[in-house]
Amino acid sequence: MEGTNPVNKKLAAALSGGAVLVLALSGCSSDDDGDKKLDDWAKKVCDTAVQAQSKKIADANAAIKKQTADNSSPEEVKKTDSQAFQDISDAYNERSAALKKAGAPPVDDGEKKLTDATKELDGLSKSYADLKTQTDKLDTKDQAAFADDLAKVAEELGKLSKSENAAQKRLEAGDVGKAMREQDSCKSTGGSPSAS
């Protein structure tokens, strides 16, 4: 057991460090009366692209964290992590699809910001799908090999969590972010979890 648990803790720390993009917009408010078109766009995005996916990502993160708290067997760790990566991959994919459906926000450079954000989300979805594939190949019979390979997955995850969300942050900057912060469905997603 000794070998797996510290590594899985690393995995949970990497995951909570950045992989959980629960819009950091929640809880903020704005005095701005806003622009009707932008508010409509923000409502569409918050209602379809944020709430369900944020919950899915948070639940996946919680599942991995729970495995690190338990004294789980390699089989349980593998199964949980694999499912969590699949869920996160799906959530990013759904968020990208919802953004594409909402279209570009009615702001300067809206089209470019949307394209960059959806490209980033699609990339994240693929990266998490790759992590799932990597996790599915882990050999649970050999404890030492499992711990080593899990450490590699944690390392990939760490890189991923550092690199993600730049384009989304650009999309959610300025007036777009203000409009999104006013939507109930963006407010109720809760803040980003802190790194453990």
PDB file of C-alpha atoms in Angstrom:
ATOM      1  CA  MET A   1       0.000   0.000   0.000  1.00  0.00           C
ATOM      2  CA  GLU A   2       2.834   2.331   0.868  1.00  0.00           C
ATOM      3  CA  GLY A   3       3.747   2.997  -2.770  1.00  0.00           C
ATOM      4  CA  THR A   4       0.360   3.972  -4.161  1.00  0.00           C
ATOM      5  CA  ASN A   5      -1.074   6.328  -1.613  1.00  0.00           C
ATOM      6  CA  PRO A   6       1.492   9.184  -1.719  1.00  0.00           C
ATOM      7  CA  VAL A   7       1.377   9.103  -5.500  1.00  0.00           C
ATOM      8  CA  ASN A   8      -2.392   9.261  -5.591  1.00  0.00           C
ATOM      9  CA  LYS A   9      -2.208  12.235  -3.193  1.00  0.00           C
ATOM     10  CA  LYS A  10       0.038  13.915  -5.783  1.00  0.00           C
ATOM     11  CA  LEU A  11      -2.606  13.159  -8.373  1.00  0.00           C
ATOM     12  CA  ALA A  12      -5.323  14.781  -6.284  1.00  0.00           C
ATOM     13  CA  ALA A  13      -3.138  17.819  -5.615  1.00  0.00           C
ATOM     14  CA  ALA A  14      -2.376  18.213  -9.310  1.00  0.00           C
ATOM     15  CA  LEU A  15      -6.027  17.836 -10.156  1.00  0.00           C
ATOM     16  CA  SER A  16      -7.234  20.399  -7.675  1.00  0.00           C
ATOM     17  CA  GLY A  17      -4.403  22.721  -8.635  1.00  0.00           C
ATOM     18  CA  GLY A  18      -5.986  23.680 -11.896  1.00  0.00           C
ATOM     19  CA  ALA A  19      -7.861  20.982 -13.675  1.00  0.00           C
ATOM     20  CA  VAL A  20     -11.039  22.004 -12.023  1.00  0.00           C
ATOM     21  CA  LEU A  21     -12.090  24.988 -13.965  1.00  0.00           C
ATOM     22  CA  VAL A  22     -15.170  25.898 -12.057  1.00  0.00           C
ATOM     23  CA  LEU A  23     -15.606  29.406 -13.276  1.00  0.00           C
ATOM     24  CA  ALA A  24     -13.722  31.630 -10.934  1.00  0.00           C
ATOM     25  CA  LEU A  25     -16.424  34.156 -11.661  1.00  0.00           C
ATOM     26  CA  SER A  26     -18.809  32.929  -9.035  1.00  0.00           C
ATOM     27  CA  GLY A  27     -19.712  35.129  -6.180  1.00  0.00           C
ATOM     28  CA  CYS A  28     -18.582  38.354  -7.830  1.00  0.00           C
ATOM     29  CA  SER A  29     -21.071  41.017  -8.691  1.00  0.00           C
ATOM     30  CA  SER A  30     -21.098  44.017 -10.950  1.00  0.00           C
ATOM     31  CA  ASP A  31     -22.856  47.391 -10.827  1.00  0.00           C
ATOM     32  CA  ASP A  32     -22.917  47.631 -14.570  1.00  0.00           C
ATOM     33  CA  ASP A  33     -26.366  47.664 -16.210  1.00  0.00           C
ATOM     34  CA  GLY A  34     -24.766  45.826 -19.052  1.00  0.00           C
ATOM     35  CA  ASP A  35     -25.697  45.312 -22.579  1.00  0.00           C
ATOM     36  CA  LYS A  36     -28.783  43.245 -23.354  1.00  0.00           C
ATOM     37  CA  LYS A  37     -27.121  41.199 -26.124  1.00  0.00           C
ATOM     38  CA  LEU A  38     -24.126  40.430 -23.956  1.00  0.00           C
ATOM     39  CA  ASP A  39     -26.372  39.526 -21.010  1.00  0.00           C
ATOM     40  CA  ASP A  40     -28.371  37.167 -23.231  1.00  0.00           C
ATOM     41  CA  TRP A  41     -25.152  35.555 -24.456  1.00  0.00           C
ATOM     42  CA  ALA A  42     -23.827  35.214 -20.898  1.00  0.00           C
ATOM     43  CA  LYS A  43     -27.100  33.661 -19.720  1.00  0.00           C
ATOM     44  CA  LYS A  44     -26.995  31.115 -22.548  1.00  0.00           C
ATOM     45  CA  VAL A  45     -23.383  30.206 -21.758  1.00  0.00           C
ATOM     46  CA  CYS A  46     -23.851  30.056 -17.997  1.00  0.00           C
ATOM     47  CA  ASP A  47     -27.020  27.982 -18.257  1.00  0.00           C
ATOM     48  CA  THR A  48     -25.642  25.473 -20.752  1.00  0.00           C
ATOM     49  CA  ALA A  49     -21.859  25.578 -20.567  1.00  0.00           C
ATOM     50  CA  VAL A  50     -21.080  26.048 -16.928  1.00  0.00           C
ATOM     51  CA  GLN A  51     -23.237  24.564 -14.240  1.00  0.00           C
ATOM     52  CA  ALA A  52     -23.560  20.874 -15.176  1.00  0.00           C
ATOM     53  CA  GLN A  53     -19.964  20.632 -16.411  1.00  0.00           C
ATOM     54  CA  SER A  54     -18.559  22.360 -13.341  1.00  0.00           C
ATOM     55  CA  LYS A  55     -20.429  19.909 -11.134  1.00  0.00           C
ATOM     56  CA  LYS A  56     -19.119  16.981 -13.198  1.00  0.00           C
ATOM     57  CA  ILE A  57     -15.528  18.226 -12.880  1.00  0.00           C
ATOM     58  CA  ALA A  58     -15.895  18.927  -9.148  1.00  0.00           C
ATOM     59  CA  ASP A  59     -17.391  15.457  -8.574  1.00  0.00           C
ATOM     60  CA  ALA A  60     -14.525  13.815 -10.486  1.00  0.00           C
ATOM     61  CA  ASN A  61     -12.023  15.762  -8.418  1.00  0.00           C
ATOM     62  CA  ALA A  62     -13.808  14.752  -5.202  1.00  0.00           C
ATOM     63  CA  ALA A  63     -13.739  11.079  -6.259  1.00  0.00           C
ATOM     64  CA  ILE A  64      -9.958  11.172  -6.771  1.00  0.00           C
ATOM     65  CA  LYS A  65      -9.482  12.983  -3.471  1.00  0.00           C
ATOM     66  CA  LYS A  66     -11.643  10.407  -1.689  1.00  0.00           C
ATOM     67  CA  GLN A  67      -9.453   7.605  -3.053  1.00  0.00           C
ATOM     68  CA  THR A  68      -6.388   9.327  -1.618  1.00  0.00           C
ATOM     69  CA  ALA A  69      -8.055   9.600   1.777  1.00  0.00           C
ATOM     70  CA  ASP A  70      -9.065   5.934   1.767  1.00  0.00           C
ATOM     71  CA  ASN A  71      -6.478   3.227   1.877  1.00  0.00           C
ATOM     72  CA  SER A  72      -7.599   2.101  -1.549  1.00  0.00           C
ATOM     73  CA  SER A  73      -6.289  -0.821  -3.525  1.00  0.00           C
ATOM     74  CA  PRO A  74      -4.516  -0.148  -6.848  1.00  0.00           C
ATOM     75  CA  GLU A  75      -7.594  -1.553  -8.640  1.00  0.00           C
ATOM     76  CA  GLU A  76      -9.875   0.958  -6.909  1.00  0.00           C
ATOM     77  CA  VAL A  77      -7.476   3.823  -7.571  1.00  0.00           C
ATOM     78  CA  LYS A  78      -7.210   2.873 -11.249  1.00  0.00           C
ATOM     79  CA  LYS A  79     -10.972   2.531 -11.678  1.00  0.00           C
ATOM     80  CA  THR A  80     -11.755   5.820  -9.909  1.00  0.00           C
ATOM     81  CA  ASP A  81      -9.041   7.818 -11.664  1.00  0.00           C
ATOM     82  CA  SER A  82      -9.988   6.413 -15.055  1.00  0.00           C
ATOM     83  CA  GLN A  83     -13.650   7.341 -14.575  1.00  0.00           C
ATOM     84  CA  ALA A  84     -12.722  10.790 -13.214  1.00  0.00           C
ATOM     85  CA  PHE A  85     -10.537  11.563 -16.248  1.00  0.00           C
ATOM     86  CA  GLN A  86     -13.349  10.400 -18.555  1.00  0.00           C
ATOM     87  CA  ASP A  87     -15.836  12.662 -16.748  1.00  0.00           C
ATOM     88  CA  ILE A  88     -13.508  15.666 -16.924  1.00  0.00           C
ATOM     89  CA  SER A  89     -12.842  15.007 -20.611  1.00  0.00           C
ATOM     90  CA  ASP A  90     -16.599  14.845 -21.249  1.00  0.00           C
ATOM     91  CA  ALA A  91     -17.231  18.025 -19.257  1.00  0.00           C
ATOM     92  CA  TYR A  92     -14.673  20.028 -21.259  1.00  0.00           C
ATOM     93  CA  ASN A  93     -16.091  18.623 -24.480  1.00  0.00           C
ATOM     94  CA  GLU A  94     -19.640  19.596 -23.456  1.00  0.00           C
ATOM     95  CA  ARG A  95     -18.485  23.059 -22.415  1.00  0.00           C
ATOM     96  CA  SER A  96     -16.810  23.558 -25.787  1.00  0.00           C
ATOM     97  CA  ALA A  97     -19.943  22.402 -27.629  1.00  0.00           C
ATOM     98  CA  ALA A  98     -22.132  24.728 -25.563  1.00  0.00           C
ATOM     99  CA  LEU A  99     -19.835  27.680 -26.262  1.00  0.00           C
ATOM    100  CA  LYS A 100     -19.846  26.922 -29.987  1.00  0.00           C
ATOM    101  CA  LYS A 101     -23.639  26.780 -29.880  1.00  0.00           C
ATOM    102  CA  ALA A 102     -23.844  30.122 -28.037  1.00  0.00           C
ATOM    103  CA  GLY A 103     -21.594  31.686 -30.662  1.00  0.00           C
ATOM    104  CA  ALA A 104     -19.156  34.543 -30.228  1.00  0.00           C
ATOM    105  CA  PRO A 105     -19.842  37.039 -27.456  1.00  0.00           C
ATOM    106  CA  PRO A 106     -20.907  40.440 -28.845  1.00  0.00           C
ATOM    107  CA  VAL A 107     -17.639  42.186 -27.943  1.00  0.00           C
ATOM    108  CA  ASP A 108     -14.499  43.257 -29.800  1.00  0.00           C
ATOM    109  CA  ASP A 109     -12.549  40.206 -30.855  1.00  0.00           C
ATOM    110  CA  GLY A 110     -15.452  38.012 -29.695  1.00  0.00           C
ATOM    111  CA  GLU A 111     -14.992  35.572 -32.569  1.00  0.00           C
ATOM    112  CA  LYS A 112     -11.278  35.126 -31.862  1.00  0.00           C
ATOM    113  CA  LYS A 113     -11.841  34.782 -28.115  1.00  0.00           C
ATOM    114  CA  LEU A 114     -14.498  32.123 -28.736  1.00  0.00           C
ATOM    115  CA  THR A 115     -12.312  30.217 -31.213  1.00  0.00           C
ATOM    116  CA  ASP A 116      -9.348  30.263 -28.822  1.00  0.00           C
ATOM    117  CA  ALA A 117     -11.466  29.153 -25.849  1.00  0.00           C
ATOM    118  CA  THR A 118     -13.185  26.288 -27.693  1.00  0.00           C
ATOM    119  CA  LYS A 119      -9.862  25.144 -29.156  1.00  0.00           C
ATOM    120  CA  GLU A 120      -8.411  25.115 -25.630  1.00  0.00           C
ATOM    121  CA  LEU A 121     -11.426  23.203 -24.252  1.00  0.00           C
ATOM    122  CA  ASP A 122     -11.204  20.646 -27.068  1.00  0.00           C
ATOM    123  CA  GLY A 123      -7.499  20.237 -26.321  1.00  0.00           C
ATOM    124  CA  LEU A 124      -8.204  19.747 -22.612  1.00  0.00           C
ATOM    125  CA  SER A 125     -10.892  17.207 -23.391  1.00  0.00           C
ATOM    126  CA  LYS A 126      -8.417  15.257 -25.518  1.00  0.00           C
ATOM    127  CA  SER A 127      -5.659  15.507 -22.886  1.00  0.00           C
ATOM    128  CA  TYR A 128      -7.934  14.103 -20.178  1.00  0.00           C
ATOM    129  CA  ALA A 129      -9.062  11.345 -22.535  1.00  0.00           C
ATOM    130  CA  ASP A 130      -5.353  10.544 -23.043  1.00  0.00           C
ATOM    131  CA  LEU A 131      -4.842  10.439 -19.260  1.00  0.00           C
ATOM    132  CA  LYS A 132      -7.752   8.014 -19.011  1.00  0.00           C
ATOM    133  CA  THR A 133      -6.120   5.787 -21.661  1.00  0.00           C
ATOM    134  CA  GLN A 134      -2.815   5.976 -19.790  1.00  0.00           C
ATOM    135  CA  THR A 135      -4.570   5.097 -16.508  1.00  0.00           C
ATOM    136  CA  ASP A 136      -6.424   2.184 -18.105  1.00  0.00           C
ATOM    137  CA  LYS A 137      -3.063   0.664 -19.074  1.00  0.00           C
ATOM    138  CA  LEU A 138      -1.686   0.742 -15.512  1.00  0.00           C
ATOM    139  CA  ASP A 139      -0.659  -2.671 -14.223  1.00  0.00           C
ATOM    140  CA  THR A 140      -2.267  -3.147 -10.812  1.00  0.00           C
ATOM    141  CA  LYS A 141      -0.600  -6.535 -10.220  1.00  0.00           C
ATOM    142  CA  ASP A 142       2.855  -5.045  -9.725  1.00  0.00           C
ATOM    143  CA  GLN A 143       2.628  -2.540  -6.851  1.00  0.00           C
ATOM    144  CA  ALA A 144       5.958  -0.804  -7.569  1.00  0.00           C
ATOM    145  CA  ALA A 145       5.307  -0.485 -11.314  1.00  0.00           C
ATOM    146  CA  PHE A 146       1.798   0.775 -10.585  1.00  0.00           C
ATOM    147  CA  ALA A 147       3.124   3.483  -8.240  1.00  0.00           C
ATOM    148  CA  ASP A 148       5.759   4.542 -10.812  1.00  0.00           C
ATOM    149  CA  ASP A 149       3.253   4.694 -13.651  1.00  0.00           C
ATOM    150  CA  LEU A 150       0.727   6.517 -11.485  1.00  0.00           C
ATOM    151  CA  ALA A 151       3.445   9.068 -10.707  1.00  0.00           C
ATOM    152  CA  LYS A 152       3.847   9.641 -14.472  1.00  0.00           C
ATOM    153  CA  VAL A 153       0.090  10.213 -14.792  1.00  0.00           C
ATOM    154  CA  ALA A 154       0.264  12.676 -11.871  1.00  0.00           C
ATOM    155  CA  GLU A 155       3.147  14.484 -13.587  1.00  0.00           C
ATOM    156  CA  GLU A 156       1.179  14.790 -16.855  1.00  0.00           C
ATOM    157  CA  LEU A 157      -1.783  16.047 -14.875  1.00  0.00           C
ATOM    158  CA  GLY A 158       0.390  18.608 -13.123  1.00  0.00           C
ATOM    159  CA  LYS A 159       1.600  19.977 -16.467  1.00  0.00           C
ATOM    160  CA  LEU A 160      -1.939  20.029 -17.757  1.00  0.00           C
ATOM    161  CA  SER A 161      -3.284  21.908 -14.774  1.00  0.00           C
ATOM    162  CA  LYS A 162      -0.597  24.580 -15.164  1.00  0.00           C
ATOM    163  CA  SER A 163      -1.207  25.084 -18.863  1.00  0.00           C
ATOM    164  CA  GLU A 164      -4.949  25.237 -18.987  1.00  0.00           C
ATOM    165  CA  ASN A 165      -7.545  27.960 -19.067  1.00  0.00           C
ATOM    166  CA  ALA A 166      -5.577  30.904 -20.506  1.00  0.00           C
ATOM    167  CA  ALA A 167      -7.919  31.314 -23.481  1.00  0.00           C
ATOM    168  CA  GLN A 168     -10.984  30.866 -21.294  1.00  0.00           C
ATOM    169  CA  LYS A 169      -9.714  33.578 -18.968  1.00  0.00           C
ATOM    170  CA  ARG A 170      -9.333  35.889 -21.983  1.00  0.00           C
ATOM    171  CA  LEU A 171     -12.868  35.026 -23.090  1.00  0.00           C
ATOM    172  CA  GLU A 172     -14.179  35.767 -19.593  1.00  0.00           C
ATOM    173  CA  ALA A 173     -12.304  39.045 -19.179  1.00  0.00           C
ATOM    174  CA  GLY A 174     -13.816  42.518 -19.141  1.00  0.00           C
ATOM    175  CA  ASP A 175     -17.472  43.021 -20.031  1.00  0.00           C
ATOM    176  CA  VAL A 176     -17.989  39.334 -20.849  1.00  0.00           C
ATOM    177  CA  GLY A 177     -16.868  38.363 -17.356  1.00  0.00           C
ATOM    178  CA  LYS A 178     -19.073  41.055 -15.825  1.00  0.00           C
ATOM    179  CA  ALA A 179     -22.101  39.808 -17.716  1.00  0.00           C
ATOM    180  CA  MET A 180     -21.339  36.210 -16.716  1.00  0.00           C
ATOM    181  CA  ARG A 181     -20.902  37.113 -13.053  1.00  0.00           C
ATOM    182  CA  GLU A 182     -24.460  38.441 -13.037  1.00  0.00           C
ATOM    183  CA  GLN A 183     -25.963  35.136 -14.142  1.00  0.00           C
ATOM    184  CA  ASP A 184     -27.334  32.967 -11.350  1.00  0.00           C
ATOM    185  CA  SER A 185     -26.132  29.783 -13.040  1.00  0.00           C
ATOM    186  CA  CYS A 186     -22.556  31.092 -13.050  1.00  0.00           C
ATOM    187  CA  LYS A 187     -22.792  32.305  -9.447  1.00  0.00           C
ATOM    188  CA  SER A 188     -24.014  28.999  -8.104  1.00  0.00           C
ATOM    189  CA  THR A 189     -21.072  26.940  -9.369  1.00  0.00           C
ATOM    190  CA  GLY A 190     -18.991  27.743  -6.301  1.00  0.00           C
ATOM    191  CA  GLY A 191     -15.399  28.906  -6.398  1.00  0.00           C
ATOM    192  CA  SER A 192     -12.421  26.991  -7.681  1.00  0.00           C
ATOM    193  CA  PRO A 193     -11.196  24.535  -5.097  1.00  0.00           C
ATOM    194  CA  SER A 194      -7.882  25.317  -3.547  1.00  0.00           C
ATOM    195  CA  ALA A 195      -4.900  23.126  -4.266  1.00  0.00           C
ATOM    196  CA  SER A 196      -4.364  20.554  -1.577  1.00  0.00           C
TER     197      SER A 196
END
